[in-house]
Coordinates of C-alpha atoms in Angstrom, one line a residue:
X1 CA 0.0 0.0 0.0
X2 CA 1.3 3.4 -1.0
X3 CA 2.1 5.9 1.8
X4 CA 1.7 9.7 1.5
X5 CA 4.0 12.2 3.2
X6 CA 2.6 14.9 5.5
X7 CA 3.1 17.5 2.8
X8 CA 1.1 15.5 0.3
X9 CA -1.8 15.1 2.8
X10 CA -1.8 18.8 3.5
X11 CA -1.9 19.6 -0.2
X12 CA -4.8 17.2 -0.7
X13 CA -6.8 18.7 2.1
X14 CA -6.2 22.2 0.8
X15 CA -7.5 21.0 -2.6
X16 CA -10.6 19.5 -1.1
X17 CA -11.2 22.7 0.8
X18 CA -10.9 24.9 -2.3
X19 CA -13.3 22.7 -4.3
X20 CA -15.8 22.8 -1.4
X21 CA -15.6 26.6 -1.3
X22 CA -16.2 26.8 -5.1
X23 CA -19.2 24.5 -4.8
X24 CA -20.6 26.5 -1.9
X25 CA -20.1 29.7 -3.8
X26 CA -21.9 28.3 -6.9
X27 CA -24.9 27.1 -4.7
X28 CA -25.1 30.6 -3.1
X29 CA -25.2 32.3 -6.5
X30 CA -27.9 29.9 -7.8
X31 CA -29.9 30.5 -4.6
X32 CA -29.6 34.3 -5.1
X33 CA -30.7 33.9 -8.8
X34 CA -33.7 31.9 -7.8
X35 CA -34.6 34.5 -5.2
X36 CA -34.3 37.3 -7.8
X37 CA -36.5 35.4 -10.2
X38 CA -39.1 34.8 -7.5
X39 CA -39.0 38.5 -6.5
X40 CA -39.5 39.4 -10.2
X41 CA -42.5 37.1 -10.4
X42 CA -43.9 38.6 -7.2
X43 CA -43.8 42.1 -8.6
X44 CA -40.3 43.4 -8.1
X45 CA -39.9 43.4 -11.8
X46 CA -42.0 44.2 -14.9
X47 CA -44.8 41.6 -15.3
X48 CA -45.8 40.5 -18.8
X49 CA -49.6 40.5 -19.2
X50 CA -52.5 40.3 -21.7
X51 CA -55.3 42.9 -21.3
X52 CA -58.9 43.6 -22.4
X53 CA -60.2 47.0 -23.2
X54 CA -63.7 47.6 -21.8
X55 CA -66.2 48.8 -24.4
X56 CA -70.0 49.2 -24.1
X57 CA -72.0 46.7 -26.1
X58 CA -75.6 45.4 -26.6
X59 CA -76.4 42.3 -24.7
X60 CA -79.6 40.3 -23.9
X61 CA -80.5 38.9 -20.6
X62 CA -81.7 35.4 -21.4
X63 CA -83.2 32.6 -19.3
X64 CA -83.1 28.8 -20.0
X65 CA -86.1 26.7 -19.1
X66 CA -87.5 23.2 -19.7
X67 CA -90.8 23.0 -21.4
X68 CA -93.3 20.5 -22.9
X69 CA -95.1 20.8 -26.2
X70 CA -98.9 20.2 -26.1
X71 CA -101.7 20.0 -28.6
X72 CA -103.6 23.2 -29.1
X73 CA -106.8 21.2 -28.6
X74 CA -107.1 17.6 -27.5
X75 CA -110.0 15.3 -26.7
X76 CA -110.8 11.6 -26.2
X77 CA -113.5 10.4 -28.5
X78 CA -116.0 8.8 -26.1
X79 CA -119.7 8.1 -26.6
X80 CA -122.3 9.7 -24.4
X81 CA -124.4 6.5 -24.3
X82 CA -123.8 2.7 -24.5
X83 CA -124.4 1.0 -27.8
X84 CA -123.1 -0.8 -30.9
X85 CA -120.9 1.0 -33.4
X86 CA -122.5 1.0 -36.8
X87 CA -120.2 3.5 -38.5
X88 CA -116.5 4.5 -38.2
X89 CA -116.1 7.4 -40.6
X90 CA -112.4 8.1 -40.2
X91 CA -109.0 6.7 -41.0
X92 CA -106.3 6.5 -38.3
X93 CA -103.9 9.3 -38.5
X94 CA -106.0 11.3 -41.0
X95 CA -106.9 14.9 -40.9
X96 CA -110.6 15.7 -40.3
X97 CA -112.6 19.0 -40.5
X98 CA -114.8 20.4 -37.8
X99 CA -118.3 19.0 -37.9
X100 CA -117.4 15.7 -39.6
X101 CA -119.4 12.7 -38.4
X102 CA -116.8 10.3 -37.0
X103 CA -118.7 7.6 -35.1
X104 CA -122.3 6.4 -35.3
X105 CA -124.0 4.0 -32.8
X106 CA -127.1 1.9 -33.5
X107 CA -130.2 4.1 -33.2
X108 CA -132.9 1.9 -34.9
X109 CA -135.2 1.9 -31.8
X110 CA -134.9 5.7 -31.4
X111 CA -135.6 6.2 -35.1
X112 CA -138.8 4.1 -34.7
X113 CA -139.9 6.1 -31.8
X114 CA -139.3 9.3 -33.7
X115 CA -141.4 8.1 -36.7
X116 CA -144.2 7.2 -34.4
X117 CA -144.2 10.6 -32.7
X118 CA -144.1 12.4 -36.0
X119 CA -147.2 10.4 -37.2
X120 CA -149.0 11.3 -34.0
X121 CA -148.0 14.9 -34.5
X122 CA -149.4 15.0 -38.0
X123 CA -152.7 13.5 -36.9
X124 CA -153.1 16.0 -34.0
X125 CA -152.3 18.9 -36.3
X126 CA -155.1 17.8 -38.7
X127 CA -157.5 17.4 -35.8
X128 CA -156.6 20.9 -34.6
X129 CA -157.4 22.4 -38.0
X130 CA -160.9 20.7 -38.0
X131 CA -161.6 21.8 -34.4
X132 CA -160.7 25.4 -35.2
X133 CA -163.2 25.4 -38.1
X134 CA -165.9 24.0 -35.8
X135 CA -165.1 26.5 -33.1
X136 CA -165.7 29.3 -35.6
X137 CA -169.3 28.2 -36.0
X138 CA -169.7 27.2 -32.3
X139 CA -169.7 23.5 -33.2
X140 CA -167.1 22.6 -30.5
X141 CA -166.1 24.0 -27.1
X142 CA -162.9 26.0 -26.5
X143 CA -161.7 23.4 -24.0
X144 CA -161.6 20.7 -26.7
X145 CA -159.4 22.9 -28.9
X146 CA -157.1 23.7 -26.0
X147 CA -156.7 20.0 -25.2
X148 CA -155.6 19.3 -28.8
X149 CA -153.1 22.1 -28.7
X150 CA -151.7 20.7 -25.4
X151 CA -151.4 17.2 -27.0
X152 CA -149.5 18.7 -30.0
X153 CA -147.1 20.6 -27.6
X154 CA -146.5 17.4 -25.7
X155 CA -145.8 15.4 -28.8
X156 CA -143.3 18.0 -30.0
X157 CA -141.5 17.9 -26.7
X158 CA -141.3 14.1 -27.0
X159 CA -139.9 14.5 -30.5
X160 CA -137.2 16.9 -29.3
X161 CA -136.3 14.4 -26.5
X162 CA -135.9 11.5 -29.0
X163 CA -133.9 13.7 -31.4
X164 CA -131.6 14.5 -28.5
X165 CA -131.2 10.8 -27.7
X166 CA -130.3 10.2 -31.4
X167 CA -127.7 12.9 -31.3
X168 CA -126.0 11.1 -28.4
X169 CA -125.4 8.2 -30.7
X170 CA -123.3 10.4 -33.0
X171 CA -119.8 11.8 -32.4
X172 CA -118.8 14.8 -34.5
X173 CA -115.4 16.5 -34.7
X174 CA -115.6 19.6 -32.5
X175 CA -112.5 21.1 -34.3
X176 CA -110.1 20.6 -37.1
X177 CA -107.5 18.0 -36.2
X178 CA -105.7 14.7 -36.6
X179 CA -107.3 11.4 -35.5
X180 CA -105.1 9.1 -33.5
X181 CA -105.1 5.3 -33.4
X182 CA -108.5 3.7 -32.7
X183 CA -109.1 1.3 -29.9
X184 CA -112.3 -0.4 -31.2
X185 CA -113.6 -2.0 -34.3
X186 CA -116.9 -1.7 -36.3
X187 CA -119.6 -3.6 -34.4
X188 CA -118.0 -3.2 -31.0
X189 CA -120.2 -2.6 -28.0
X190 CA -119.0 0.6 -26.3
X191 CA -119.9 2.5 -23.1
X192 CA -119.3 6.2 -22.1
X193 CA -116.0 5.0 -20.5
X194 CA -114.7 3.6 -23.8
X195 CA -112.0 5.7 -25.6
X196 CA -112.6 5.1 -29.3
X197 CA -109.6 7.3 -30.4
X198 CA -108.1 10.7 -29.8
X199 CA -108.5 13.9 -31.8
X200 CA -105.7 16.5 -31.6
X201 CA -105.1 19.9 -33.2
X202 CA -101.3 20.1 -33.8
X203 CA -101.1 23.2 -35.8
X204 CA -100.6 25.4 -33.9
X205 CA -99.1 23.8 -30.8
X206 CA -98.8 25.0 -27.2
X207 CA -95.5 25.2 -25.3
X208 CA -95.7 25.2 -21.5
X209 CA -92.7 26.0 -19.2
X210 CA -92.0 27.4 -15.8
X211 CA -89.6 30.1 -14.6
X212 CA -88.5 31.1 -11.1
X213 CA -90.7 33.7 -9.4
X214 CA -88.0 36.4 -9.3
X215 CA -88.2 36.7 -13.1
X216 CA -92.0 37.2 -13.1
X217 CA -91.8 41.1 -13.4
X218 CA -89.7 40.7 -16.5
X219 CA -92.2 38.6 -18.4
X220 CA -95.0 39.9 -20.5
X221 CA -97.3 38.5 -23.2
X222 CA -96.3 38.7 -26.9
X223 CA -92.6 38.1 -25.9
X224 CA -90.9 35.8 -28.4
X225 CA -89.2 32.6 -27.3
X226 CA -87.0 30.1 -29.1
X227 CA -86.6 26.4 -28.3
X228 CA -85.1 23.2 -29.5
X229 CA -86.3 19.6 -29.4
X230 CA -84.6 16.2 -29.8
X231 CA -84.1 15.1 -33.3
X232 CA -84.0 18.6 -34.9
X233 CA -80.8 20.7 -35.3
X234 CA -82.7 23.9 -35.6
X235 CA -84.4 26.6 -33.4
X236 CA -88.1 26.9 -33.4
X237 CA -90.0 30.0 -32.5
X238 CA -93.0 30.7 -30.3
X239 CA -94.7 33.7 -28.6
X240 CA -96.0 34.0 -25.1
X241 CA -99.8 34.5 -25.0
X242 CA -100.8 33.5 -21.4
X243 CA -99.2 33.7 -18.0
X244 CA -100.5 31.8 -14.9
X245 CA -101.7 34.5 -12.5
X246 CA -100.5 32.5 -9.4
X247 CA -97.1 31.4 -8.3
X248 CA -96.8 27.7 -7.4
X249 CA -96.3 27.5 -3.6
X250 CA -94.4 24.3 -3.7
X251 CA -91.8 25.1 -6.5
X252 CA -92.0 28.9 -6.3
X253 CA -92.3 29.1 -10.1
X254 CA -94.7 30.6 -12.5
X255 CA -96.2 28.8 -15.5
X256 CA -96.1 30.3 -18.9
X257 CA -97.8 29.2 -22.1
X258 CA -96.7 30.0 -25.7
X259 CA -98.3 29.7 -29.1
X260 CA -96.1 27.7 -31.6
X261 CA -96.9 27.7 -35.3
X262 CA -96.5 24.1 -36.7
X263 CA -97.6 24.3 -40.4
X264 CA -95.3 21.4 -41.5
X265 CA -96.3 19.4 -38.4
X266 CA -92.7 18.5 -37.7
X267 CA -93.3 19.0 -34.0
X268 CA -95.4 16.6 -32.0
X269 CA -97.3 17.0 -28.7
X270 CA -95.5 15.6 -25.6
X271 CA -92.0 16.5 -26.9
X272 CA -89.4 17.9 -24.4
X273 CA -88.2 21.4 -25.3
X274 CA -85.1 23.4 -24.3
X275 CA -86.5 26.9 -24.0
X276 CA -84.5 30.1 -24.3
X277 CA -86.3 33.3 -23.2
X278 CA -85.1 36.8 -23.7
X279 CA -85.9 38.8 -20.6
X280 CA -84.5 42.2 -21.5
X281 CA -82.0 44.0 -23.7
X282 CA -79.2 46.1 -22.3
X283 CA -77.8 48.6 -24.9
X284 CA -74.7 49.9 -23.0
X285 CA -73.5 46.9 -21.0
X286 CA -69.8 46.7 -19.9
X287 CA -68.7 43.1 -20.5
X288 CA -65.3 41.6 -19.6
X289 CA -63.9 38.1 -19.9
X290 CA -64.8 35.9 -16.9
X291 CA -61.2 35.1 -16.2
X292 CA -60.6 38.8 -15.4
X293 CA -62.6 38.4 -12.1
X294 CA -60.5 37.9 -9.0
X295 CA -62.8 36.5 -6.2
X296 CA -62.0 37.5 -2.6
X297 CA -63.6 36.5 0.7
X298 CA -65.9 39.6 0.7
X299 CA -66.3 40.8 -2.9
X300 CA -65.0 40.6 -6.4
X301 CA -62.1 42.5 -8.0
X302 CA -60.4 43.1 -11.3
X303 CA -56.9 44.3 -12.0
X304 CA -56.8 47.6 -14.0
X305 CA -53.8 48.7 -16.0
X306 CA -53.3 52.4 -15.1
X307 CA -50.2 54.5 -16.0
X308 CA -48.2 51.3 -16.5
X309 CA -49.0 49.8 -13.1
X310 CA -51.5 47.4 -11.6
X311 CA -54.5 48.8 -9.7
X312 CA -57.0 46.6 -7.9
X313 CA -60.7 47.7 -8.2
X314 CA -63.8 46.3 -6.5
X315 CA -66.6 45.5 -9.0
X316 CA -70.2 44.5 -8.9
X317 CA -71.2 41.9 -11.5
X318 CA -74.5 41.2 -13.3
X319 CA -75.4 39.0 -16.2
X320 CA -73.1 36.1 -16.8
X321 CA -72.7 34.6 -20.3
X322 CA -70.6 31.7 -21.5
X323 CA -67.2 33.5 -21.6
X324 CA -68.1 37.1 -20.5
X325 CA -69.7 38.7 -17.5
X326 CA -71.3 42.1 -17.0
X327 CA -69.8 44.7 -14.7
X328 CA -72.5 46.9 -13.2
X329 CA -70.3 49.1 -11.0
X330 CA -66.5 49.7 -10.7
X331 CA -65.4 50.1 -14.4
X332 CA -65.9 52.7 -17.1
X333 CA -65.7 52.4 -20.9
X334 CA -62.0 52.5 -22.0
X335 CA -60.6 50.9 -18.8
X336 CA -58.0 48.2 -19.5
X337 CA -58.3 45.1 -17.3
X338 CA -55.8 42.2 -17.0
X339 CA -56.8 38.8 -18.2
X340 CA -53.5 37.0 -17.5
X341 CA -51.1 37.2 -14.6
X342 CA -53.7 38.0 -11.9
X343 CA -52.2 35.5 -9.5
X344 CA -48.7 37.0 -9.6
X345 CA -49.6 40.7 -9.8
X346 CA -49.5 43.0 -6.7
X347 CA -50.8 46.6 -6.4
X348 CA -48.4 49.0 -8.0
X349 CA -46.4 46.4 -9.8
X350 CA -45.1 47.7 -13.2
X351 CA -46.8 46.0 -16.2
X352 CA -45.9 45.3 -19.8
X353 CA -48.7 44.6 -22.2
X354 CA -48.1 41.6 -24.5
X355 CA -51.5 41.5 -26.2
X356 CA -54.6 43.6 -26.3
X357 CA -57.9 41.8 -26.8

């Protein structure tokens, strides 16, 4: 094993000490550099930022709601009396006009009663004519004539009653509409509880939706709405024509009904609708990007670029859109707000603008 002299060991120790000093000095310089960089990021230097210039613009306050399409008119076709179906004068899914006879029940017995009463009426009317001639020459008493007149009036009342019973065996279309699928066949025995089919008027349609009670003062009739339904990549239009005069106590919402033209009959009753309602227009709104807002524990702030430095300003916000938010108080047209670097900036820090949006 090789042995070192005392001088050699001293020389080695001095070399190790020098190398240690150089390493320590390098670490110290690196630490100082990192501290300087951190101080620069914290505001001791000029911070590079992107900004947005506040300008007034026209915006719309909109409200999204969930709605349901309904038929303008809708009924179940049900008979008023029990009986056997003798006529079905419609085709499933067809369009029918108001007043069309759709269903007829057997009325042979009622028709026979009507013919009997009409014959009795004719006989009594002839009898009355003869009695009036005899009364003119005092050949009959007034009481006999009055009795005949009463009999005629009674028969006429019976005729009207039978005619009313006959009308109950007939179902007419009360409005223009489309017949649904029928549930019975010709010759079936039906009762007043039997639903033969449905009749729906689908042009126009109704659209019902609800909104929170706080928006009730902003709603009025004739206000246009737009909506979308599943299966259609387009917006449909409607117009409010009625508002429920009472707020629902359970949901604290108010119900609104719209009139929706449907000439092509693309839309069907029962469909779900995503409704967008324009509550009001604001012609001079100050809008800024949402990322410009700096939330605090008590309020909201933005960083304004003023005379080359950062200034924090408290703001009050309003309508929020997808990427922008309205500032009601705190900013003026022409103000320049930061949209990057808000987490590093401090009040009074010098700023350099990279990009203006």
